[in-house]
Short mmCIF file of C-alpha atoms in Angstrom, two decimals:
data_model
loop_
_atom_site.label_atom_id
_atom_site.label_comp_id
_atom_site.label_asym_id
_atom_site.label_seq_id
_atom_site.Cartn_x
_atom_site.Cartn_y
_atom_site.Cartn_z
CA MET A 80 24.96 25.58 129.99
CA ALA A 81 23.68 26.31 133.55
CA THR A 82 23.00 29.95 132.58
CA GLU A 83 21.17 28.78 129.48
CA ASP A 84 19.02 26.46 131.66
CA LYS A 85 18.39 29.31 134.03
CA ASN A 86 17.21 31.78 131.19
CA ARG A 87 15.07 29.32 129.65
CA ALA A 88 13.45 28.35 133.10
CA THR A 89 12.72 32.05 133.55
CA ALA A 90 11.20 32.31 130.09
CA ALA A 91 9.11 29.12 130.81
CA ALA A 92 8.00 30.48 134.05
CA ILE A 93 6.81 33.86 132.51
CA LEU A 94 4.96 32.21 129.58
CA PRO A 95 1.93 30.66 131.30
CA LEU A 96 1.55 33.79 133.55
CA VAL A 97 0.98 36.06 130.35
CA GLY A 98 -1.60 33.67 129.00
CA GLY A 99 0.53 31.17 127.01
CA ALA A 100 1.90 31.26 123.67
CA ALA A 101 -1.52 31.86 121.86
CA ASN A 102 -1.89 35.16 123.84
CA VAL A 103 1.47 36.75 122.74
CA SER A 104 1.16 38.85 119.62
CA SER A 105 4.63 40.48 119.62
CA ILE A 106 7.92 40.14 121.46
CA ALA A 107 10.61 42.76 121.79
CA HIS A 108 13.05 43.90 124.59
CA CYS A 109 14.94 47.12 125.36
CA MET A 110 17.84 47.54 127.86
CA THR A 111 16.12 46.28 130.89
CA ARG A 112 12.40 45.20 129.79
CA LEU A 113 10.78 42.39 127.93
CA ARG A 114 8.06 43.94 125.99
CA LEU A 115 5.06 41.92 124.98
CA GLY A 116 2.11 42.51 122.69
CA LEU A 117 -1.04 40.56 124.18
CA HIS A 118 -4.37 39.58 122.56
CA ASP A 119 -6.05 39.60 126.02
CA ARG A 120 -4.68 41.47 128.87
CA SER A 121 -7.17 39.89 131.40
CA LEU A 122 -5.26 36.39 131.01
CA VAL A 123 -2.10 38.02 132.73
CA ASP A 124 -1.36 36.93 136.26
CA ASP A 125 0.30 40.22 137.41
CA GLU A 126 0.93 39.13 141.00
CA ALA A 127 2.51 35.61 140.24
CA LEU A 128 4.74 37.49 137.63
CA LYS A 129 6.02 39.86 140.19
CA ALA A 130 6.67 36.95 142.65
CA LEU A 131 9.05 35.31 140.15
CA PRO A 132 12.69 35.91 141.41
CA ALA A 133 14.00 37.18 138.07
CA VAL A 134 11.15 39.65 137.69
CA MET A 135 12.12 43.08 139.12
CA GLY A 136 8.83 44.67 138.23
CA VAL A 137 6.03 45.01 135.46
CA VAL A 138 4.94 48.13 133.63
CA GLU A 139 1.78 48.72 131.39
CA ASP A 140 2.17 50.83 128.47
CA ASP A 141 1.33 50.33 124.64
CA THR A 142 2.81 47.02 125.48
CA TYR A 143 3.07 44.64 128.53
CA GLN A 144 6.69 45.27 130.03
CA ILE A 145 8.32 42.91 132.31
CA VAL A 146 11.43 44.38 133.94
CA LEU A 147 14.37 41.69 134.04
CA GLY A 148 17.35 44.00 134.31
CA PRO A 149 20.30 44.60 131.85
CA GLY A 150 21.98 41.54 130.27
CA THR A 151 19.31 39.16 131.62
CA VAL A 152 16.53 40.47 129.24
CA ALA A 153 18.68 40.03 126.13
CA ARG A 154 19.30 36.36 127.20
CA VAL A 155 15.87 35.49 128.26
CA THR A 156 14.11 36.95 125.11
CA PRO A 157 15.45 34.51 122.59
CA GLU A 158 14.49 31.72 124.98
CA PHE A 159 11.06 33.17 125.33
CA GLU A 160 10.56 33.48 121.57
CA GLN A 161 11.55 30.02 121.09
CA LEU A 162 9.15 28.84 123.68
CA VAL A 163 6.23 30.91 122.08
CA GLU A 164 7.04 29.43 118.62
CA GLU A 165 6.84 25.86 120.07
CA GLY A 166 3.68 26.71 121.96
CA ARG A 167 1.93 27.90 118.79
CA GLU A 168 3.16 24.84 116.68
CA ALA A 169 1.77 22.47 119.36
CA ALA A 170 -1.50 24.36 120.09
CA PRO A 171 -4.89 22.65 118.67
CA PRO A 172 -6.65 24.76 116.14
CA GLN A 173 -9.35 25.46 118.48
CA ALA A 174 -7.29 26.98 121.06
CA ALA A 175 -6.11 29.94 118.61
CA VAL A 176 -6.38 33.08 120.41
CA SER A 177 -6.97 34.96 117.16
CA SER A 178 -10.85 33.90 117.13
CA ASP A 179 -13.37 36.56 117.14
CA ASP A 180 -14.63 35.56 120.67
CA LEU A 181 -11.25 35.94 122.39
CA ALA A 182 -10.29 39.20 120.64
CA ALA A 183 -13.65 40.64 121.81
CA GLN A 184 -12.90 39.85 125.48
CA GLY A 185 -9.61 41.74 125.55
CA ALA A 186 -10.71 44.60 123.18
CA ALA A 187 -11.98 47.00 125.88
CA ILE A 188 -8.78 46.62 128.05
CA LYS A 189 -6.38 46.95 124.98
CA ALA A 190 -8.46 50.09 123.63
CA GLN A 191 -8.37 51.66 127.37
CA GLN A 192 -4.77 51.19 127.72
CA LYS A 193 -3.85 52.45 124.38
CA ALA A 194 -6.08 55.41 124.49
CA LYS A 195 -4.43 56.38 127.77
CA ASN A 196 -0.95 56.65 126.26
CA ALA A 197 -1.90 57.63 122.71
CA THR A 198 -1.47 61.30 122.99
CA PRO A 199 0.26 62.57 119.72
CA PHE A 200 3.36 63.93 121.56
CA LYS A 201 3.93 60.73 123.47
CA LEU A 202 3.44 58.68 120.30
CA PHE A 203 5.95 61.06 118.48
CA LEU A 204 8.36 60.60 121.32
CA ARG A 205 7.95 56.86 121.40
CA LYS A 206 8.84 56.73 117.67
CA ILE A 207 11.94 58.73 118.33
CA ALA A 208 12.97 56.36 121.15
CA ASN A 209 12.23 53.43 118.83
CA ILE A 210 14.74 54.81 116.34
CA PHE A 211 17.50 55.31 118.88
CA VAL A 212 17.18 52.63 121.50
CA PRO A 213 18.34 49.70 119.15
CA LEU A 214 21.56 51.68 118.64
CA ILE A 215 22.33 51.71 122.43
CA PRO A 216 24.24 48.37 122.67
CA ALA A 217 26.66 49.39 119.83
CA LEU A 218 27.07 52.98 121.48
CA ILE A 219 27.92 51.03 124.79
CA GLY A 220 30.30 48.65 123.30
CA CYS A 221 32.06 51.23 121.12
CA GLY A 222 32.15 53.69 124.06
CA ILE A 223 33.91 51.16 126.28
CA ILE A 224 36.43 50.42 123.75
CA ALA A 225 37.12 54.06 123.25
CA GLY A 226 37.61 54.47 127.00
CA LEU A 227 40.14 51.56 126.96
CA ASN A 228 41.90 53.02 124.00
CA GLY A 229 42.20 56.32 125.70
CA LEU A 230 43.60 54.71 128.72
CA LEU A 231 46.16 52.80 126.79
CA VAL A 232 47.23 55.76 124.74
CA ASN A 233 47.59 57.98 128.02
CA LEU A 234 49.71 55.18 129.58
CA GLY A 235 51.77 54.86 126.41
CA ARG A 236 50.86 50.95 126.49
CA LEU A 237 50.37 48.73 123.45
CA PRO A 238 51.09 51.29 120.68
CA ALA A 239 50.61 48.52 118.12
CA VAL A 240 47.03 47.77 119.22
CA THR A 241 45.68 51.22 119.79
CA PRO A 242 45.02 52.25 116.26
CA ALA A 243 43.00 49.08 115.93
CA LEU A 244 41.03 49.82 118.99
CA ALA A 245 40.44 53.46 117.79
CA ALA A 246 39.20 52.20 114.49
CA MET A 247 36.54 49.81 116.34
CA ALA A 248 35.41 52.60 118.53
CA SER A 249 35.19 55.20 115.70
CA GLY A 250 33.73 53.08 112.83
CA PHE A 251 30.23 52.87 114.10
CA MET A 252 29.97 56.62 114.99
CA ALA A 253 31.34 57.45 111.61
CA LEU A 254 28.37 55.71 110.23
CA ILE A 255 25.74 56.24 112.74
CA ALA A 256 23.65 58.42 110.33
CA VAL A 257 23.14 55.30 108.19
CA PHE A 258 21.62 53.39 111.04
CA VAL A 259 19.52 56.17 112.14
CA GLY A 260 18.18 56.65 108.60
CA TYR A 261 17.38 52.98 108.36
CA ASN A 262 15.59 52.85 111.66
CA THR A 263 13.69 56.06 111.00
CA ALA A 264 12.27 54.70 107.67
CA LYS A 265 11.32 51.58 109.35
CA GLU A 266 9.61 53.35 112.27
CA PHE A 267 7.66 55.60 110.03
CA GLY A 268 6.47 53.08 107.54
CA GLY A 269 8.90 53.44 104.69
CA THR A 270 11.43 50.95 103.11
CA PRO A 271 14.28 50.89 105.60
CA ILE A 272 17.10 50.40 103.15
CA LEU A 273 16.02 53.60 101.41
CA GLY A 274 15.98 55.54 104.49
CA GLY A 275 19.48 54.35 105.02
CA ALA A 276 20.55 55.19 101.45
CA VAL A 277 19.45 58.81 101.87
CA ALA A 278 21.07 59.22 105.24
CA ALA A 279 24.41 57.72 103.77
CA ILE A 280 24.66 60.99 101.59
CA ILE A 281 25.26 62.77 104.85
CA VAL A 282 28.52 60.88 105.70
CA PHE A 283 29.72 60.50 101.89
CA PRO A 284 33.14 62.08 101.78
CA GLY A 285 32.35 63.37 98.36
CA VAL A 286 29.90 66.14 99.71
CA ALA A 287 33.13 68.19 100.51
CA ASN A 288 32.82 69.07 96.79
CA ILE A 289 29.36 70.55 97.04
CA ASP A 290 28.49 74.33 98.04
CA ALA A 291 25.11 74.88 99.58
CA PHE A 292 24.12 78.53 100.98
CA GLY A 293 27.40 79.86 100.13
CA GLN A 294 29.14 77.29 102.33
CA THR A 295 31.01 74.02 101.28
CA LEU A 296 29.35 70.99 102.90
CA SER A 297 31.50 68.67 105.11
CA PRO A 298 30.96 64.99 105.61
CA GLY A 299 28.78 64.51 108.62
CA GLN A 300 27.32 67.89 108.57
CA GLY A 301 23.77 67.57 110.22
CA GLY A 302 24.67 64.25 111.86
CA VAL A 303 21.91 62.24 113.29
CA LEU A 304 19.30 65.07 113.20
CA GLY A 305 20.13 65.47 109.35
CA ALA A 306 19.79 61.64 108.89
CA LEU A 307 16.36 61.75 110.88
CA GLY A 308 15.02 64.41 108.77
CA ALA A 309 16.33 62.95 105.40
CA ALA A 310 14.94 59.55 106.16
CA VAL A 311 11.39 60.93 107.17
CA LEU A 312 11.31 62.94 103.92
CA ALA A 313 12.39 59.82 102.08
CA VAL A 314 9.21 58.01 103.80
CA TYR A 315 6.88 60.64 102.40
CA VAL A 316 8.39 60.73 99.08
CA GLU A 317 8.01 56.98 98.83
CA LYS A 318 4.44 57.03 99.94
CA TRP A 319 3.68 59.85 97.45
CA CYS A 320 5.14 57.75 94.69
CA ARG A 321 3.32 54.56 95.47
CA ARG A 322 -0.01 56.56 94.97
CA TRP A 323 0.51 57.28 91.34
CA VAL A 324 3.48 55.05 90.00
CA PRO A 325 2.00 52.20 88.07
CA GLU A 326 2.60 48.80 89.83
CA ALA A 327 4.71 47.61 86.70
CA LEU A 328 7.01 50.46 86.97
CA ASP A 329 7.07 50.67 90.77
CA VAL A 330 10.27 48.82 91.36
CA LEU A 331 12.14 51.14 89.15
CA VAL A 332 10.56 54.58 89.55
CA THR A 333 9.71 54.67 93.31
CA PRO A 334 13.27 54.00 94.72
CA THR A 335 14.79 56.33 92.04
CA LEU A 336 12.61 59.16 92.81
CA THR A 337 12.71 58.59 96.57
CA VAL A 338 16.40 58.78 96.64
CA LEU A 339 16.79 61.50 93.98
CA ILE A 340 14.19 63.97 95.58
CA SER A 341 15.08 63.37 99.16
CA GLY A 342 18.70 63.27 98.35
CA LEU A 343 18.72 66.80 96.78
CA ALA A 344 16.59 68.03 99.52
CA THR A 345 19.11 66.68 101.97
CA ILE A 346 22.11 68.03 100.21
CA PHE A 347 20.82 71.58 99.44
CA GLY A 348 18.97 71.97 102.67
CA LEU A 349 18.62 69.55 105.33
CA MET A 350 22.45 69.08 105.80
CA TYR A 351 22.80 72.89 106.37
CA VAL A 352 19.85 73.31 108.62
CA ALA A 353 20.52 70.27 110.70
CA GLY A 354 24.17 71.15 110.93
CA GLU A 355 23.10 74.59 112.40
CA ILE A 356 20.71 73.02 114.90
CA SER A 357 23.40 70.48 115.91
CA SER A 358 25.92 73.18 116.43
CA ALA A 359 23.28 75.09 118.54
CA ILE A 360 22.68 72.04 120.77
CA GLY A 361 26.34 71.51 121.55
CA THR A 362 26.83 75.33 121.98
CA PHE A 363 24.07 75.61 124.36
CA ALA A 364 24.84 72.55 126.33
CA ASP A 365 28.40 73.87 126.77
CA TRP A 366 27.15 77.36 127.65
CA LEU A 367 24.72 76.11 130.22
CA LEU A 368 26.96 74.05 132.07
CA SER A 369 29.79 76.56 131.90
CA ASN A 370 27.79 79.46 133.15
CA GLY A 371 25.09 77.98 135.29
CA GLY A 372 26.46 74.42 135.87
CA ALA A 373 25.42 73.92 139.61
CA GLY A 374 21.84 75.48 139.06
CA ALA A 375 21.42 73.67 135.63
CA GLY A 376 22.66 70.47 137.24
CA PHE A 377 20.24 70.78 140.18
CA VAL A 378 17.12 71.40 138.14
CA LEU A 379 18.22 68.57 135.57
CA GLY A 380 19.09 66.04 138.32
CA GLY A 381 15.77 66.88 140.35
CA LEU A 382 13.52 66.76 137.42
CA PHE A 383 14.76 63.65 135.60
CA LEU A 384 12.76 61.16 137.58
CA PRO A 385 9.36 62.90 136.91
CA LEU A 386 10.43 63.02 133.13
CA VAL A 387 10.85 59.32 133.23
CA MET A 388 7.50 58.78 134.92
CA LEU A 389 5.80 60.85 132.22
CA GLY A 390 7.73 59.28 129.37
CA LEU A 391 9.32 62.72 128.40
CA HIS A 392 12.82 61.63 128.77
CA GLN A 393 12.81 60.10 125.40
CA ALA A 394 12.99 63.57 123.93
CA LEU A 395 16.65 63.74 125.17
CA ILE A 396 17.85 60.67 123.30
CA PRO A 397 18.54 62.66 120.05
CA ILE A 398 20.37 65.28 122.03
CA HIS A 399 22.60 62.85 123.84
CA THR A 400 23.40 61.28 120.61
CA THR A 401 24.16 64.50 118.76
CA LEU A 402 26.50 65.56 121.56
CA ILE A 403 28.29 62.07 121.36
CA GLU A 404 28.62 62.57 117.64
CA GLN A 405 29.97 66.12 118.01
CA GLN A 406 32.20 65.99 121.11
CA GLY A 407 32.94 62.39 121.80
CA TYR A 408 30.60 62.21 124.95
CA THR A 409 27.47 63.70 126.35
CA VAL A 410 27.72 66.20 129.38
CA LEU A 411 24.00 65.73 130.26
CA LEU A 412 23.93 61.96 131.10
CA PRO A 413 26.19 61.96 134.09
CA ILE A 414 24.22 64.70 135.62
CA LEU A 415 20.84 62.84 134.88
CA ALA A 416 22.19 59.71 136.33
CA MET A 417 22.28 61.54 139.70
CA ALA A 418 18.43 60.86 139.86
CA GLY A 419 19.15 57.24 140.26
CA ALA A 420 21.48 58.01 143.11
CA GLY A 421 18.86 60.06 144.85
CA GLN A 422 16.41 57.12 144.38
CA VAL A 423 19.03 54.73 146.14
CA GLY A 424 19.60 57.04 148.96
CA ALA A 425 15.77 57.49 149.51
CA ALA A 426 15.31 53.65 149.47
CA MET A 427 17.95 53.29 152.23
CA ALA A 428 16.31 55.91 154.18
CA VAL A 429 12.95 54.07 153.94
CA TYR A 430 14.58 50.88 155.08
CA PHE A 431 15.77 52.28 158.30
CA ARG A 432 12.64 54.34 158.84
CA LEU A 433 10.31 51.20 158.56
CA PRO A 434 12.10 48.72 160.63
CA ARG A 435 9.06 46.61 161.34
CA ASN A 436 7.66 46.41 157.69
CA GLU A 437 9.35 43.27 156.50
CA SER A 438 7.85 43.40 153.15
CA ILE A 439 9.07 46.75 152.09
CA ARG A 440 12.51 45.87 153.61
CA ARG A 441 12.60 42.82 151.40
CA THR A 442 11.73 44.88 148.27
CA ILE A 443 14.55 47.14 149.15
CA LYS A 444 17.27 44.40 149.65
CA SER A 445 16.27 42.76 146.48
CA ALA A 446 16.07 45.90 144.42
CA LEU A 447 18.96 47.85 145.70
CA PRO A 448 21.77 46.06 143.69
CA ALA A 449 19.88 46.86 140.54
CA GLY A 450 19.39 50.44 141.66
CA LEU A 451 23.12 50.98 142.27
CA LEU A 452 23.74 49.68 138.66
CA GLY A 453 21.21 52.26 137.37
CA VAL A 454 18.16 50.17 136.96
CA GLY A 455 15.62 52.08 138.96
CA GLU A 456 12.22 50.60 138.07
CA PRO A 457 12.12 48.17 141.16
CA LEU A 458 12.71 50.85 143.72
CA ILE A 459 10.39 53.43 141.95
CA TYR A 460 7.55 51.20 141.41
CA GLY A 461 8.09 48.92 144.50
CA VAL A 462 9.04 51.58 147.10
CA SER A 463 9.19 55.31 146.62
CA LEU A 464 6.27 56.07 144.36
CA PRO A 465 3.65 54.06 146.08
CA LEU A 466 4.76 55.90 149.33
CA GLY A 467 4.49 59.26 147.84
CA ARG A 468 6.99 61.52 149.75
CA PRO A 469 9.94 59.33 149.34
CA PHE A 470 9.43 59.89 145.59
CA VAL A 471 9.84 63.60 146.03
CA THR A 472 12.74 63.32 148.57
CA ALA A 473 14.44 60.97 145.85
CA CYS A 474 14.21 63.73 143.53
CA VAL A 475 15.81 66.22 146.04
CA GLY A 476 18.71 63.69 146.17
CA GLY A 477 19.29 63.61 142.50
CA ALA A 478 19.09 67.44 142.35
CA PHE A 479 21.90 67.74 144.85
CA GLY A 480 23.98 65.11 143.04
CA GLY A 481 23.19 66.86 139.72
CA GLY A 482 24.22 70.15 141.08
CA PHE A 483 27.40 68.85 142.44
CA VAL A 484 28.58 67.48 139.11
CA GLY A 485 27.14 70.47 137.17
CA LEU A 486 29.31 72.70 139.63
CA PHE A 487 32.46 70.99 138.39
CA ASN A 488 31.44 71.54 134.81
CA GLN A 489 31.13 75.18 135.44
CA LEU A 490 34.55 75.21 137.10
CA GLY A 491 35.89 73.59 133.94
CA ASP A 492 36.00 69.91 134.82
CA THR A 493 33.72 68.47 132.12
CA VAL A 494 32.19 65.05 132.92
CA GLY A 495 30.71 63.14 130.11
CA SER A 496 29.62 59.74 128.91
CA THR A 497 30.76 58.07 125.63
CA ALA A 498 27.34 56.29 125.37
CA ILE A 499 23.79 56.30 126.47
CA GLY A 500 21.68 53.62 128.34
CA PRO A 501 23.83 52.82 131.55
CA SER A 502 23.83 54.96 134.65
CA GLY A 503 24.78 54.46 138.25
CA TRP A 504 28.05 52.19 138.92
CA ALA A 505 27.51 50.80 135.19
CA LEU A 506 28.41 54.24 133.88
CA PHE A 507 32.07 54.34 135.04
CA PRO A 508 33.61 52.37 132.06
CA LEU A 509 32.01 54.93 129.73
CA LEU A 510 33.07 58.13 131.41
CA ASP A 511 35.24 60.84 129.68
CA GLY A 512 36.14 64.28 130.14
CA ASN A 513 38.55 67.13 129.54
CA HIS A 514 40.94 66.73 132.40
CA GLY A 515 41.96 62.98 132.51
CA LEU A 516 40.13 59.83 133.34
CA GLY A 517 41.09 59.95 137.23
CA SER A 518 39.58 63.35 137.63
CA THR A 519 36.40 62.60 135.65
CA ILE A 520 35.84 59.37 137.62
CA ALA A 521 36.46 61.15 141.01
CA ILE A 522 33.75 63.86 140.18
CA TYR A 523 31.43 61.34 139.01
CA GLY A 524 31.85 59.03 141.99
CA ALA A 525 31.63 61.96 144.41
CA GLY A 526 28.29 62.98 142.68
CA LEU A 527 26.83 59.86 143.34
CA LEU A 528 27.84 59.97 147.01
CA VAL A 529 26.30 63.33 147.27
CA GLY A 530 23.18 61.84 145.60
CA TYR A 531 22.90 59.02 147.90
CA VAL A 532 23.36 61.11 151.15
CA ALA A 533 21.22 63.86 150.20
CA GLY A 534 18.46 61.41 149.01
CA PHE A 535 18.80 59.49 152.33
CA LEU A 536 18.86 62.46 154.67
CA ALA A 537 15.88 64.15 152.86
CA THR A 538 13.88 60.98 153.00
CA TYR A 539 14.75 60.19 156.42
CA PHE A 540 13.81 63.47 157.84
CA PHE A 541 11.14 64.68 155.54
CA GLY A 542 9.96 61.64 153.77
CA PHE A 543 7.31 60.44 156.15
CA SER A 544 4.47 62.20 158.03
CA LYS A 545 3.29 60.90 161.27
CA ASP A 546 0.29 59.18 159.54
CA LEU A 547 2.42 57.50 156.94
CA LEU A 548 4.82 56.06 159.65
CA THR A 549 1.81 54.99 161.77
CA GLU A 550 0.26 53.13 158.72
CA PHE A 551 3.49 51.48 157.26
CA ASN A 552 5.92 50.99 160.14
CA VAL A 553 3.99 47.84 161.21
CA SER A 554 4.68 44.16 160.65
CA GLN A 555 3.59 43.02 157.34
CA ASP A 556 3.93 39.27 157.75
CA PRO A 557 2.64 37.68 154.57
CA ALA A 558 -0.27 35.16 154.22
CA PRO A 559 0.44 31.55 153.69
CA SER A 560 2.78 30.83 150.89
CA THR A 561 1.63 30.10 147.31
CA VAL A 562 3.45 28.16 144.64
CA THR A 563 4.58 30.10 141.57
CA ALA A 564 5.16 28.78 137.97
CA THR A 565 8.75 27.98 138.92
CA GLY A 566 7.65 25.69 141.69
CA GLY A 567 9.17 27.52 144.65
CA PRO A 568 7.21 29.13 147.50
CA HIS A 569 6.71 32.89 147.53
CA PRO A 570 4.63 34.88 150.07
CA THR A 571 1.45 36.36 148.97
CA PRO A 572 2.10 40.01 148.13
CA ASP A 573 0.78 42.64 150.60
CA THR A 574 -1.53 45.31 149.14
CA GLY A 575 0.05 48.67 149.59
CA THR A 576 3.46 47.70 150.57
CA GLY A 577 5.13 46.01 147.54
CA THR A 578 6.16 42.53 146.71
CA GLY A 579 9.74 42.54 147.03
CA THR A 580 10.16 42.01 143.26
CA GLY A 581 7.88 44.67 141.49
CA ARG A 582 5.40 47.49 141.91
CA ALA A 583 3.61 47.99 145.33
CA ASN A 584 -0.10 48.30 145.68
CA GLY A 585 -0.91 45.16 143.57
CA PRO A 586 -2.11 45.36 140.06
CA ASP A 587 -3.30 48.96 140.26
CA SER A 588 0.08 50.48 140.81
CA PRO A 589 1.21 53.47 138.86
CA ASP A 590 2.92 52.78 135.50
CA SER A 591 5.67 54.66 133.80
CA THR A 592 3.58 56.82 131.44
CA ASP A 593 0.44 57.85 133.42
CA PRO A 594 1.00 57.75 137.07
CA GLY A 595 -1.97 59.97 137.79
CA SER A 596 -4.65 57.99 135.86
CA PRO A 597 -7.85 57.37 138.03
CA GLU A 598 -7.59 53.70 137.72
CA LYS A 599 -4.07 53.64 139.64
CA ALA A 600 -3.75 53.15 143.44
CA PRO A 601 -3.54 56.59 145.35
CA VAL A 602 -0.22 57.93 146.17
CA ARG A 603 0.17 58.48 149.84
CA VAL A 604 1.76 61.70 151.13
#
């Protein structure tokens, strides 16, 4: 009960600071963020939001994103949805935010924000992410069960239980193509169940009786990539049918032609092509880490934080999923997770290099536990990115950690993750490899340590210029306290140094998709 009250209190504190129930047009959440569609962005109080204890930071994208952390966001979102619904029911008619006047007030702000992030490539990547991100909770849950089952099998314990655990862990992966097809059709504007129906062909055992391109098909051939392509094709066939099929016959003709045309194309084309692409992805990943593991890990670990800042990391999601589907784990995620280790090490160095700056040190102390668990936004937006050089040296730490894990892959000790989503310490329950769980855990843990140490040393010795130290290594005692929506006192944030719970440099800090836009605060180097 106390936890439920806490989650509701968090939701109640957030709601008035985003303009109230009438200002909320949509509500969703991902692994760490509450994502809100807002009618009028000018009604949001960024600073008061970032001062809330539960809020780790805020990010502006196509939606307004409030970072709450894994676990918390899934519990706060339903409470927030209920409060919004109650607020709309209680609101007087004249207060409705859908009026033309209020819409006009926020139109310019919304248009500017959407235009900034609405490049065709980023919109496409966002669609891909929206297809796969909802699958992550199931991947995590099944991945942990698979790890537990493997441990019990290796120890020879509970032989009567392990078959049941294997079924739980494998059932979702056996049908993941159906879920991908459903989400793909939904995201591209088609009927979700038709996308799922076409994608289900890929995993149907009866395809083993069909020959295509001189080869006998196998159930699951093409995997998630084939399901994605099949569902996209189904959407286009469905839209084509709706342009000419009479309305009276639509319920019969459109679904039939959609499944028939896209199904035949899937069986006699997409399954083979997608299967070849999937095999090539797995082969290339294995070859890359077997022949150039240290170098590849260094590059991947070092570039992942910039990829996240640009939103380009979303392109890796189908690759991770394909590798998990093929091999049981993705060898890329443990390497990319080293970027977070470099970020943690850099933050620790900043803490020691700025002993007089109480504000930044408070930010680090409050954000460090989340960083250790793989939630990097608070440290990125509250510490390293606004300071400039520490962001670069954090990437150096990630590069060395990635190079360490990649080196062991090159030496034959494969380190993989059975699911995507978590990183940092949260990835330990999902680890798997080819030389036993103990060896895999030891290599990954040592990689994290290398990332911490490299990020710390690079930042401590090279992360600050003399001018940067002069500017920031001074006392930043806050102005008199203000009272937030939760009723507790919080210090007024210091411009340029971070608030302790979110982005630095006030409301103009860099966001996750366009750190270099002219509206953002300058990055100091």
